[in-house]
Coordinates of C-alpha atoms in Angstrom, one line a residue:
M30 CA 83.7 122.8 157.9
D31 CA 83.1 120.1 155.3
S32 CA 81.5 119.9 151.9
Q33 CA 78.1 119.7 153.6
S34 CA 78.6 123.1 155.2
A35 CA 78.0 125.1 152.0
P36 CA 74.4 126.3 151.8
T37 CA 72.2 124.2 149.5
G38 CA 70.7 127.2 147.8
R39 CA 74.1 128.5 146.7
L40 CA 75.2 125.1 145.6
N41 CA 72.0 124.7 143.5
D42 CA 72.6 128.2 141.9
L43 CA 76.2 127.1 141.1
R44 CA 75.0 123.9 139.5
A45 CA 72.5 125.8 137.5
L46 CA 75.1 128.2 136.1
F47 CA 77.4 125.3 135.1
N48 CA 74.5 123.2 133.6
G49 CA 73.5 126.3 131.7
Q50 CA 77.0 126.5 130.2
A51 CA 77.7 129.9 131.9
F52 CA 81.2 128.6 132.6
E53 CA 82.9 132.0 133.3
E54 CA 80.2 133.0 135.8
A55 CA 80.2 129.5 137.4
E56 CA 84.0 129.9 137.9
L57 CA 83.5 133.2 139.6
Q58 CA 80.7 132.0 141.8
A59 CA 82.6 128.8 142.7
R60 CA 85.5 130.9 143.9
S61 CA 83.2 133.1 145.9
L62 CA 81.6 130.1 147.5
M63 CA 85.0 128.6 148.3
A64 CA 86.1 131.8 150.0
D65 CA 83.4 131.2 152.5
F66 CA 83.4 127.4 152.5
P67 CA 87.0 126.3 151.6
L68 CA 86.2 122.7 152.3
S69 CA 83.2 122.4 150.0
G70 CA 84.2 119.5 147.8
E71 CA 81.4 120.2 145.4
A72 CA 82.4 123.8 144.9
W73 CA 85.9 122.6 144.1
L74 CA 84.5 120.1 141.6
I75 CA 82.3 122.7 139.8
L76 CA 85.3 125.1 139.7
G77 CA 87.4 122.4 138.1
A78 CA 84.7 121.5 135.6
A79 CA 84.1 125.1 134.7
L80 CA 87.9 125.6 134.2
Q81 CA 88.0 122.5 132.0
S82 CA 85.1 123.8 129.9
Q83 CA 87.0 127.0 129.2
G84 CA 90.2 125.2 128.3
K85 CA 91.9 126.4 131.5
A86 CA 94.2 124.4 133.9
A87 CA 91.8 122.4 136.2
L88 CA 94.1 119.8 137.7
P89 CA 94.7 121.5 141.1
A90 CA 91.0 122.2 141.7
L91 CA 90.0 118.6 140.7
K92 CA 92.7 117.0 142.9
R93 CA 91.3 119.1 145.8
A94 CA 87.8 117.9 145.0
V95 CA 88.9 114.3 145.0
S96 CA 90.7 114.7 148.3
L97 CA 87.6 116.2 149.9
M98 CA 85.2 113.7 148.3
P99 CA 87.1 110.4 147.7
G100 CA 83.8 108.6 147.3
H101 CA 82.5 110.9 144.5
A102 CA 82.7 109.2 141.1
E103 CA 82.4 112.3 139.0
A104 CA 85.3 114.0 140.9
H105 CA 87.5 111.0 139.9
F106 CA 86.1 111.2 136.3
R107 CA 86.8 114.9 135.9
L108 CA 90.3 114.4 137.4
G109 CA 90.9 111.7 134.8
I110 CA 89.9 114.0 132.0
A111 CA 92.4 116.7 133.3
Q112 CA 95.2 114.1 133.5
E113 CA 94.5 112.8 130.0
Q114 CA 94.5 116.3 128.6
M115 CA 98.0 116.8 130.1
G116 CA 99.2 113.5 128.6
R117 CA 99.3 111.7 131.9
L118 CA 97.6 108.6 130.5
E119 CA 98.5 106.1 133.2
A120 CA 97.2 108.5 135.9
A121 CA 94.0 109.1 133.9
E122 CA 93.4 105.4 133.6
D123 CA 93.7 105.0 137.4
S124 CA 91.2 107.9 138.0
Y125 CA 88.7 106.4 135.5
R126 CA 89.0 103.0 137.1
Q127 CA 88.4 104.4 140.5
A128 CA 85.3 106.3 139.2
L129 CA 84.0 102.9 137.9
I130 CA 84.5 101.2 141.2
L131 CA 82.2 103.9 142.7
N132 CA 79.7 103.7 139.8
T133 CA 79.9 100.8 137.4
R134 CA 77.1 102.2 135.2
F135 CA 78.8 105.5 134.4
A136 CA 78.8 105.3 130.6
D137 CA 80.9 108.4 130.1
V138 CA 83.7 107.0 132.2
H139 CA 83.7 103.7 130.3
C140 CA 84.0 105.7 127.1
F141 CA 86.8 107.9 128.3
L142 CA 88.7 105.0 129.7
G143 CA 88.4 103.3 126.3
E144 CA 90.0 106.3 124.6
T145 CA 92.8 106.4 127.1
L146 CA 93.4 102.7 126.7
R147 CA 93.6 103.2 122.9
K148 CA 96.2 105.9 123.3
L149 CA 98.1 103.6 125.6
G150 CA 98.2 100.9 122.9
S151 CA 95.6 98.5 124.3
P152 CA 93.0 98.4 121.5
E153 CA 91.2 95.2 122.6
E154 CA 90.8 96.6 126.1
A155 CA 89.6 99.9 124.6
I156 CA 87.0 98.0 122.5
E157 CA 85.7 96.3 125.7
S158 CA 85.4 99.7 127.4
F159 CA 83.5 101.3 124.5
S160 CA 81.2 98.3 124.3
R161 CA 80.4 98.6 128.0
A162 CA 79.5 102.3 127.5
L163 CA 77.2 101.3 124.7
A164 CA 75.6 98.5 126.7
I165 CA 74.6 101.2 129.2
N166 CA 73.6 103.8 126.5
P167 CA 73.5 102.3 123.0
V168 CA 73.3 105.8 121.4
H169 CA 76.2 107.3 123.3
E170 CA 77.7 109.7 120.8
K171 CA 81.3 109.6 121.8
A172 CA 81.4 105.9 122.4
N173 CA 79.9 105.2 119.0
H174 CA 82.4 107.5 117.2
C175 CA 85.4 106.1 119.1
L176 CA 84.4 102.5 118.6
R177 CA 83.7 103.0 114.9
F178 CA 87.0 104.8 114.5
L179 CA 88.9 102.0 116.3
Y180 CA 87.2 99.3 114.3
S181 CA 88.3 101.1 111.1
R182 CA 91.8 101.6 112.2
L183 CA 92.1 97.9 113.1
G184 CA 90.7 96.9 109.7
R185 CA 87.6 95.4 111.3
L186 CA 85.5 97.0 108.6
V187 CA 82.5 94.8 108.8
E188 CA 82.1 95.5 112.5
A189 CA 82.4 99.2 111.8
E190 CA 79.5 99.1 109.3
A191 CA 77.4 96.9 111.7
L192 CA 77.9 99.3 114.6
C193 CA 76.7 102.2 112.4
R194 CA 73.6 100.4 111.3
R195 CA 72.8 99.1 114.7
T196 CA 72.9 102.5 116.3
L197 CA 71.1 104.3 113.4
A198 CA 68.2 101.8 113.8
L199 CA 67.8 103.2 117.3
K200 CA 68.6 106.8 116.5
P201 CA 67.9 107.6 112.8
D202 CA 68.7 111.3 113.3
F203 CA 72.3 110.5 114.4
D204 CA 73.5 112.3 111.3
E205 CA 77.2 112.3 112.1
L206 CA 77.1 108.5 112.4
R207 CA 75.2 108.3 109.2
Q208 CA 78.1 110.0 107.4
C209 CA 80.3 107.5 109.2
L210 CA 78.2 104.7 107.7
S211 CA 78.8 106.3 104.2
T212 CA 82.5 106.2 105.0
A213 CA 82.3 102.6 106.3
L214 CA 80.6 101.5 103.0
A215 CA 83.4 103.2 101.0
H216 CA 86.0 101.4 103.1
L217 CA 84.2 98.2 102.2
S218 CA 84.5 99.1 98.5
N219 CA 80.7 99.2 98.3
Y220 CA 79.7 102.5 96.7
E221 CA 76.1 101.7 96.0
D222 CA 74.7 103.8 98.9
V223 CA 77.7 106.0 99.7
A224 CA 76.2 109.1 98.1
R225 CA 72.7 108.5 99.3
E226 CA 73.7 108.0 103.0
S227 CA 75.9 111.1 102.8
D228 CA 73.1 113.2 101.3
R229 CA 70.8 112.1 104.1
A230 CA 73.4 112.8 106.8
M231 CA 74.0 116.4 105.6
E232 CA 70.4 117.5 105.1
R233 CA 70.4 119.1 108.5
W234 CA 74.1 119.9 108.6
P235 CA 75.1 121.5 105.3
D236 CA 78.1 123.2 106.9
H237 CA 79.4 120.4 109.2
K238 CA 83.3 120.5 108.8
V239 CA 84.0 116.9 109.6
M240 CA 81.1 115.5 107.6
W241 CA 82.2 117.5 104.5
E242 CA 85.7 116.2 104.9
Q243 CA 84.5 112.6 105.0
R244 CA 82.1 113.2 102.1
L245 CA 84.7 114.7 99.8
Y246 CA 87.2 111.9 100.7
C247 CA 84.7 109.2 99.8
F248 CA 83.4 110.9 96.7
S249 CA 87.0 111.1 95.4
Y250 CA 87.1 107.3 95.2
H251 CA 83.6 106.8 93.9
P252 CA 83.7 104.5 90.8
D253 CA 80.2 105.4 89.4
L254 CA 80.3 109.3 89.7
S255 CA 81.8 111.3 86.8
G256 CA 84.8 113.5 87.4
E257 CA 82.5 116.5 86.7
D258 CA 80.0 115.4 89.4
I259 CA 82.8 115.0 92.0
F260 CA 84.4 118.3 91.0
K261 CA 81.1 120.0 91.6
E262 CA 81.0 118.8 95.2
F263 CA 84.5 120.3 95.8
V264 CA 83.3 123.6 94.3
R265 CA 80.1 123.4 96.4
W266 CA 82.2 123.0 99.5
G267 CA 84.5 125.8 98.5
D268 CA 81.6 128.2 97.7
R269 CA 80.5 128.1 101.3
F270 CA 83.3 130.5 102.3
P271 CA 83.0 134.2 101.6
D272 CA 85.5 135.9 99.4
A273 CA 88.4 137.3 101.3
S274 CA 89.5 140.9 100.7
P275 CA 93.1 141.0 101.9
D276 CA 95.2 144.2 101.7
F277 CA 98.7 143.5 100.5
S278 CA 99.5 147.1 99.5
D279 CA 102.5 147.1 102.0
H280 CA 103.8 143.7 101.0
D281 CA 107.4 143.5 99.9
R282 CA 107.3 143.6 96.1
N283 CA 111.0 143.1 95.3
P284 CA 110.9 140.1 92.9
E285 CA 114.7 139.5 93.3
R286 CA 114.7 139.0 97.0
R287 CA 114.6 135.8 99.1
L288 CA 111.0 134.6 98.9
R289 CA 109.2 133.4 102.1
I290 CA 107.5 130.1 101.6
G291 CA 105.1 128.7 104.2
Y292 CA 104.2 125.0 104.3
V293 CA 101.0 123.9 106.1
S294 CA 100.6 120.3 107.1
P295 CA 99.6 117.8 109.8
D296 CA 102.0 115.3 108.4
F297 CA 105.4 116.4 109.5
R298 CA 105.7 113.0 111.2
S299 CA 105.9 109.3 110.5
H300 CA 103.4 109.5 107.7
S301 CA 103.8 108.4 104.1
S302 CA 104.1 112.0 103.0
R303 CA 107.6 112.1 104.5
F304 CA 108.8 110.1 101.5
Y305 CA 107.9 113.1 99.3
F306 CA 108.5 115.9 101.7
W307 CA 112.1 115.1 102.6
P308 CA 113.7 115.2 99.1
L309 CA 112.0 118.6 98.5
F310 CA 112.7 120.3 101.8
S311 CA 116.3 119.0 102.1
N312 CA 117.1 120.3 98.6
H313 CA 115.6 123.8 98.8
D314 CA 117.9 126.6 97.9
R315 CA 118.2 128.4 101.3
A316 CA 119.9 131.4 99.7
S317 CA 116.8 132.1 97.6
F318 CA 114.0 130.8 99.8
E319 CA 113.2 131.3 103.5
L320 CA 111.2 128.3 104.8
F321 CA 108.4 128.4 107.4
A322 CA 106.5 125.3 108.7
Y323 CA 103.0 125.6 110.1
S324 CA 102.7 122.3 111.8
N325 CA 99.3 120.8 112.7
V326 CA 100.9 117.6 114.0
E327 CA 99.0 116.1 116.9
H328 CA 101.8 114.0 118.4
E329 CA 105.4 114.9 117.5
A330 CA 107.9 112.1 116.9
R331 CA 111.3 111.5 115.6
W332 CA 110.4 112.5 112.0
T333 CA 108.9 115.8 113.4
R334 CA 112.3 116.6 114.9
C335 CA 114.0 115.8 111.6
F336 CA 111.6 118.1 109.7
R337 CA 112.2 120.9 112.2
E338 CA 115.8 121.0 111.1
Q339 CA 114.8 121.7 107.5
F340 CA 113.0 124.9 108.4
E341 CA 114.3 128.2 109.6
H342 CA 110.9 129.0 111.3
W343 CA 108.6 126.4 112.9
R344 CA 105.1 127.3 114.1
D345 CA 103.0 124.8 116.0
I346 CA 99.4 125.5 115.0
R347 CA 97.6 122.5 116.5
G348 CA 94.6 123.7 118.4
V349 CA 95.1 127.3 117.2
D350 CA 92.0 128.7 115.4
D351 CA 92.1 129.6 111.8
E352 CA 91.9 133.4 112.4
E353 CA 94.9 133.3 114.7
V354 CA 97.0 131.2 112.3
A355 CA 96.1 133.6 109.4
R356 CA 97.3 136.5 111.6
L357 CA 100.5 134.6 112.2
V358 CA 101.0 134.0 108.5
R359 CA 100.5 137.7 107.8
E360 CA 102.9 138.7 110.5
D361 CA 105.5 136.3 109.0
R362 CA 104.9 138.2 105.7
I363 CA 104.7 134.9 103.8
D364 CA 104.8 135.3 100.0
I365 CA 103.5 131.9 99.1
L366 CA 101.5 129.7 101.4
V367 CA 101.4 126.0 100.4
D368 CA 98.8 123.5 101.5
L369 CA 100.3 120.0 101.7
C370 CA 97.1 118.1 102.9
G371 CA 94.1 118.9 100.7
H372 CA 91.0 117.2 102.1
M373 CA 92.9 114.5 104.1
E374 CA 92.7 114.1 107.9
D375 CA 93.5 117.2 110.0
E376 CA 93.5 119.6 107.0
R377 CA 93.7 123.4 107.8
L378 CA 92.1 124.7 104.6
G379 CA 90.1 127.1 106.8
V380 CA 93.3 129.2 107.1
F381 CA 93.5 129.4 103.3
T382 CA 90.0 130.7 103.0
L383 CA 91.2 133.9 104.9
K384 CA 93.8 134.5 102.2
P385 CA 96.7 135.5 104.6
A386 CA 99.3 135.3 101.8
P387 CA 99.3 137.0 98.4
V388 CA 99.8 133.7 96.6
Q389 CA 98.4 130.3 97.8
A390 CA 99.0 126.9 96.3
T391 CA 98.3 123.2 97.0
W392 CA 100.6 120.2 96.4
L393 CA 100.5 116.5 97.2
G394 CA 97.9 115.8 99.9
S395 CA 94.7 114.4 98.4
A396 CA 96.1 115.1 94.9
W397 CA 93.2 117.0 93.5
T398 CA 91.5 120.4 93.7
T399 CA 90.7 121.9 97.1
G400 CA 87.6 123.6 95.6
L401 CA 88.7 127.0 97.1
K402 CA 88.8 130.2 95.1
A403 CA 91.3 131.5 97.6
I404 CA 93.9 129.0 96.5
D405 CA 95.6 130.2 93.3
Y406 CA 97.6 127.2 92.1
A407 CA 97.6 123.4 92.2
M408 CA 101.0 121.7 91.2
F409 CA 100.9 118.6 89.1
D410 CA 102.7 117.3 86.0
P411 CA 101.7 116.9 82.4
F412 CA 100.9 113.2 82.8
V413 CA 98.9 113.4 86.0
A414 CA 97.0 116.5 84.9
P415 CA 96.7 116.7 81.1
E416 CA 94.8 119.5 79.3
G417 CA 91.2 119.4 80.4
T418 CA 91.9 118.4 84.0
L419 CA 89.2 119.8 86.3
A420 CA 90.5 122.1 89.1
R421 CA 89.3 125.2 90.8
E422 CA 92.9 126.4 91.0
T423 CA 95.2 127.3 88.0
I424 CA 97.2 124.1 87.3
Y425 CA 100.9 124.6 87.3
R426 CA 102.6 121.6 85.6
L427 CA 106.0 120.7 87.0
P428 CA 108.4 119.7 84.2
H429 CA 108.7 116.0 84.8
S430 CA 107.0 114.5 87.8
F431 CA 104.3 115.6 90.2
L432 CA 106.3 114.1 93.1
V433 CA 109.7 113.0 94.1
F434 CA 110.4 109.9 96.2
Q435 CA 112.9 108.9 98.9
P436 CA 112.2 105.4 100.1
D437 CA 112.5 104.1 103.6
P438 CA 116.1 103.1 104.2
K439 CA 115.1 99.9 105.9
T440 CA 113.6 97.9 103.0
A441 CA 114.0 94.3 102.0
D442 CA 116.6 93.2 99.4
L443 CA 115.5 92.7 95.8
A444 CA 114.5 89.2 94.9
H445 CA 113.9 87.4 91.6
A446 CA 110.4 87.5 90.2
P447 CA 108.5 84.7 92.2
C448 CA 107.1 83.3 88.9
T449 CA 110.6 82.1 88.0
K450 CA 110.4 79.6 90.8
N451 CA 106.6 79.2 91.3
G452 CA 105.8 78.3 87.7
H453 CA 102.8 80.7 87.8
V454 CA 102.4 84.4 88.0
T455 CA 101.2 86.1 91.2
F456 CA 99.3 89.4 91.0
G457 CA 98.9 91.6 94.0
Y458 CA 97.3 94.7 95.5
S459 CA 98.6 96.3 98.7
G460 CA 96.6 99.5 99.2
R461 CA 93.6 101.0 100.9
T462 CA 90.3 99.2 100.4
E463 CA 88.3 102.4 99.6
R464 CA 90.2 102.5 96.3
L465 CA 88.6 99.1 95.3
N466 CA 85.2 98.6 93.7
H467 CA 83.0 96.4 91.6
R468 CA 84.6 97.5 88.3
I469 CA 88.1 96.6 89.6
F470 CA 86.9 93.2 90.8
K471 CA 85.3 92.5 87.5
A472 CA 88.6 93.2 85.7
W473 CA 90.5 91.0 88.2
G474 CA 88.0 88.2 87.7
D475 CA 88.6 88.4 83.9
I476 CA 92.4 88.3 84.4
L477 CA 92.2 85.1 86.5
K478 CA 89.8 83.5 84.0
R479 CA 92.3 84.0 81.3
L480 CA 95.2 82.8 83.4
P481 CA 93.9 79.6 85.2
D482 CA 97.2 79.1 87.1
A483 CA 97.6 82.7 88.3
K484 CA 97.1 83.8 91.9
L485 CA 96.1 87.1 93.5
I486 CA 97.4 88.4 96.9
L487 CA 95.5 91.1 98.7
D488 CA 97.9 92.5 101.3
Y489 CA 96.5 95.2 103.7
P490 CA 95.3 95.2 107.3
P491 CA 91.6 94.7 106.7
F492 CA 92.4 91.5 104.7
A493 CA 93.7 89.9 107.9
D494 CA 90.4 90.3 109.7
P495 CA 88.3 87.1 109.5
A496 CA 84.9 88.9 109.1
T497 CA 86.3 91.3 106.5
Q498 CA 87.9 88.4 104.7
A499 CA 84.6 86.6 104.5
Y500 CA 82.9 89.8 103.2
Y501 CA 85.4 90.3 100.5
R502 CA 85.4 86.6 99.4
D503 CA 81.6 87.0 98.9
F504 CA 82.0 90.3 97.1
L505 CA 84.8 89.1 94.8
S506 CA 82.9 85.9 94.0
R507 CA 79.8 87.9 92.9
Q508 CA 82.1 89.8 90.5
G509 CA 83.4 86.6 88.9
V510 CA 86.7 86.2 90.9
D511 CA 87.8 82.7 91.7
T512 CA 88.4 83.2 95.4
D513 CA 90.1 79.9 95.8
R514 CA 93.1 81.6 94.1
V515 CA 93.0 84.7 96.2
I516 CA 95.3 85.0 99.3
M517 CA 94.3 87.6 101.8
R518 CA 96.8 88.7 104.5
R519 CA 98.6 91.5 106.2
S520 CA 102.3 91.3 105.8
P521 CA 104.3 92.5 108.9
D522 CA 106.7 94.1 106.5
I523 CA 105.1 95.3 103.2
F524 CA 108.5 95.3 101.4
E525 CA 109.1 91.7 102.2
G526 CA 105.5 91.0 101.2
L527 CA 106.0 92.6 97.8
N528 CA 108.7 89.9 97.1
D529 CA 105.8 87.4 96.7
I530 CA 104.2 89.5 93.9
D531 CA 105.1 89.5 90.2
I532 CA 102.8 92.2 89.0
L533 CA 100.9 94.8 91.1
L534 CA 97.4 95.7 89.9
D535 CA 96.6 99.4 90.3
S536 CA 93.2 100.6 91.3
F537 CA 90.9 102.7 89.2
P538 CA 89.3 105.2 88.7
H539 CA 91.3 106.5 91.7
G540 CA 94.8 105.1 91.5
G541 CA 97.3 104.3 94.1
G542 CA 100.1 106.5 95.4
T543 CA 102.7 105.3 97.9
M544 CA 101.6 101.7 97.3
L545 CA 102.9 102.0 93.7
M546 CA 106.2 103.7 94.7
D547 CA 106.8 101.0 97.3
A548 CA 106.2 98.3 94.7
L549 CA 108.5 100.0 92.2
W550 CA 111.3 100.2 94.8
M551 CA 111.0 96.5 95.3
G552 CA 111.2 95.9 91.6
V553 CA 107.5 95.1 91.2
P554 CA 106.0 96.6 88.0
F555 CA 102.3 97.5 87.9
V556 CA 99.6 97.8 85.4
T557 CA 97.6 101.0 85.7
L558 CA 94.6 102.5 83.9
A559 CA 94.9 106.1 82.8
S560 CA 91.6 107.1 84.4
R561 CA 90.1 110.2 86.0
P562 CA 92.7 112.9 86.2
P563 CA 94.5 113.7 88.3
V564 CA 93.8 111.1 91.0
G565 CA 93.4 108.3 88.4
R566 CA 96.7 109.1 86.7
L567 CA 99.3 109.0 89.5
G568 CA 100.5 105.6 88.3
T569 CA 100.6 107.0 84.7
G570 CA 102.9 109.8 85.8
M571 CA 105.3 107.4 87.5
L572 CA 105.5 105.0 84.6
M573 CA 106.0 107.7 82.0
N574 CA 108.8 109.1 84.1
L575 CA 110.4 105.7 84.3
G576 CA 110.1 105.2 80.5
L577 CA 107.6 102.4 80.8
P578 CA 104.5 103.7 78.9
E579 CA 103.6 100.2 77.7
W580 CA 102.4 99.4 81.3
V581 CA 99.7 102.1 81.0
A582 CA 96.2 101.0 79.8
T583 CA 93.6 103.4 78.4
S584 CA 90.5 101.2 78.9
E585 CA 89.4 98.4 81.3
A586 CA 89.7 95.9 78.5
E587 CA 93.3 97.0 77.8
Y588 CA 94.1 96.8 81.5
V589 CA 93.1 93.1 81.5
E590 CA 94.9 92.5 78.2
K591 CA 98.2 94.1 79.4
A592 CA 98.1 92.2 82.7
C593 CA 97.7 88.9 80.9
R594 CA 100.3 89.7 78.3
F595 CA 103.0 90.8 80.7
A596 CA 102.2 87.7 82.9
G597 CA 103.3 85.5 79.9
D598 CA 106.9 86.8 80.0
P599 CA 108.5 85.5 83.2
Q600 CA 112.0 86.3 81.9
G601 CA 111.0 89.8 81.0
L602 CA 109.4 90.3 84.4
D603 CA 112.6 89.1 86.2
E604 CA 114.9 91.4 84.2
L605 CA 112.6 94.4 84.7
R606 CA 112.4 93.7 88.4
L607 CA 116.1 93.4 89.0
G608 CA 116.8 96.6 87.2
M609 CA 114.0 98.7 88.6
R610 CA 115.8 100.4 91.4
K611 CA 118.5 101.6 89.1
R612 CA 115.9 102.8 86.7
M613 CA 114.1 104.7 89.5
Q614 CA 117.3 106.3 90.8
A615 CA 118.2 107.5 87.3
S616 CA 114.7 109.0 86.8
P617 CA 113.0 112.2 87.8
L618 CA 111.1 110.2 90.5
M619 CA 114.2 110.2 92.7
D620 CA 116.0 113.4 91.6
G621 CA 115.4 115.6 94.6
P622 CA 117.6 118.5 93.5
S623 CA 116.0 118.8 90.1
F624 CA 112.5 118.5 91.6
A625 CA 113.3 121.2 94.1
R626 CA 114.5 123.5 91.3
G627 CA 111.3 122.9 89.4
V628 CA 109.2 123.8 92.4
E629 CA 111.2 126.9 93.1
D630 CA 110.8 128.0 89.4
A631 CA 107.1 127.5 90.0
Y632 CA 107.2 129.8 93.1
R633 CA 109.1 132.5 91.2
Y634 CA 106.5 132.3 88.4
M635 CA 103.6 132.5 90.8
F636 CA 105.0 135.5 92.7
D637 CA 106.0 137.3 89.5
T638 CA 102.5 136.7 88.1
W639 CA 101.0 138.1 91.2
L640 CA 103.1 141.2 90.9
Q641 CA 102.0 141.7 87.3
K642 CA 98.3 141.2 88.2
H643 CA 98.4 143.5 91.2
P644 CA 100.4 146.6 90.3
L645 CA 100.5 149.3 93.0
S646 CA 98.8 152.6 92.2
N647 CA 101.7 154.4 94.0
P648 CA 105.0 153.2 92.5
S649 CA 106.9 154.6 95.4
N650 CA 105.8 151.7 97.5
A651 CA 106.9 149.1 94.9
M652 CA 110.0 148.0 96.9
R653 CA 109.4 147.7 100.6
G654 CA 111.5 145.4 102.7
D655 CA 113.3 144.8 105.9
C656 CA 116.4 146.4 104.4
P657 CA 116.6 149.9 102.9
G658 CA 115.6 149.9 99.2
G659 CA 113.9 146.5 99.4
G660 CA 116.9 144.3 99.9
T661 CA 117.0 140.8 101.1
A662 CA 114.9 140.3 104.2

């Protein structure tokens, strides 16, 4: 028998089941057909495709399909998908290329090959593959998304915007890509149409998870929306979820026992969050707190293994649905579940909407409210979140600093302030472009006008892209910046790059984060504007904890004035620079043990408050635990 021996009618019925997305039935019928016709290559192919669509192991079936139909492009394509899903990227590349030999105009294959090449670290080849897919089908959804994402990751921001506009001209109802256009505009620091394009994108998709994530991210940086308007968007997002009605009547209510703390994050990896995670996790009091990690990491690496060692319990939740994760949290009898991501990439806030722990809190992440009623507390400090700060959660103010920092051990040595040898001051900015906007550029233009010998370095990946450089030179020029004195670049080592900068200029109304800590560690002071709390006051909190309140401005005019005044004191800049590391090390910003004690005091307060607010009607159940009498679990 061969693949042609299977009856045409049964094959057509099988195809109809699969095309109708009746994948379980297609699997059953494919197996039945193969029992009668074991050499039917198409039956093996449909079986493999049906298994893939159900998330089941499909590799053996697809290998068999390829062996029976070596000239069938889709069989090679499907095999490539299975190989890619198993992490066998080189094998997947070979399968995709074989499919393209058989059918050069197979847009899906060009797209999947592009994604595999990106994962293999060949971005330029990936761009070529995505572009070939779009040459065949200009509105191919996956190819558009993948190419836009890759352009953004490579800092080719102008091309990302152009791609969105080009595709939307052909398909105006491509709503997900319209939200991507809104994001691309934010990445280009151009907020004029960010809200309008996002509003249009979400008209038909008011509950789209990814679009909401992108919208809230962009709105957080918006320079022309009030804090109240942005806060309302977070609340609107949060109000989409029904109130949870958990039953914690059997929860261990002994306040003296070892509390179980669960941390949820996608960033237990080589992410900037590691600089803040490590000094907290490594200094936790293990006798009083039992630590659980709920890791949403996509690709584990060295830092993931390091973090594993800091937790007694490690749960991999990548790909696990929210309901199952919530069940796991309940089974672990977590007392306080802590979100470490906010509305950043790969967040798992859906777990928190189900209220699996009696107390829920958020810290770090996107450094603002989550907008969820189900999260009880947000941890900040008095400088970042003064009275009147908007948050859906109750704000718990840590005693000194909102965060604690442990720098990368491999950093450049401190150097003297460059102005001492250059004869002029050099300002700098080394952070994300979405934090920039027309108001900042106007202030920078005013600074350079007042200091005709000063220079400005913009040091971040997009500033190395020629098209993006040209865009920003035009944008800056229109805001009054003398672009002849602006240097755009991407330093291979940002710490060495900071040695060229005398004064860093913080962004506003959304300030920098790790950018500022890196600068301080290299001795570079920064001027910050105490703007929209809490995201506009991260720099304020750092400087107040360092005993440098004079570097904090309270208006845009004062921001300009302070930058110019400090620039006029080269000796003072040099002395401050050379002593900055010791100043940091002696401050709350690098005192991991004290920070951990402050966070643990917060957890005790939160749990005690919960006990007071939720007394049991039957006091005999007040002390339940793993040990008789409610002892230590």
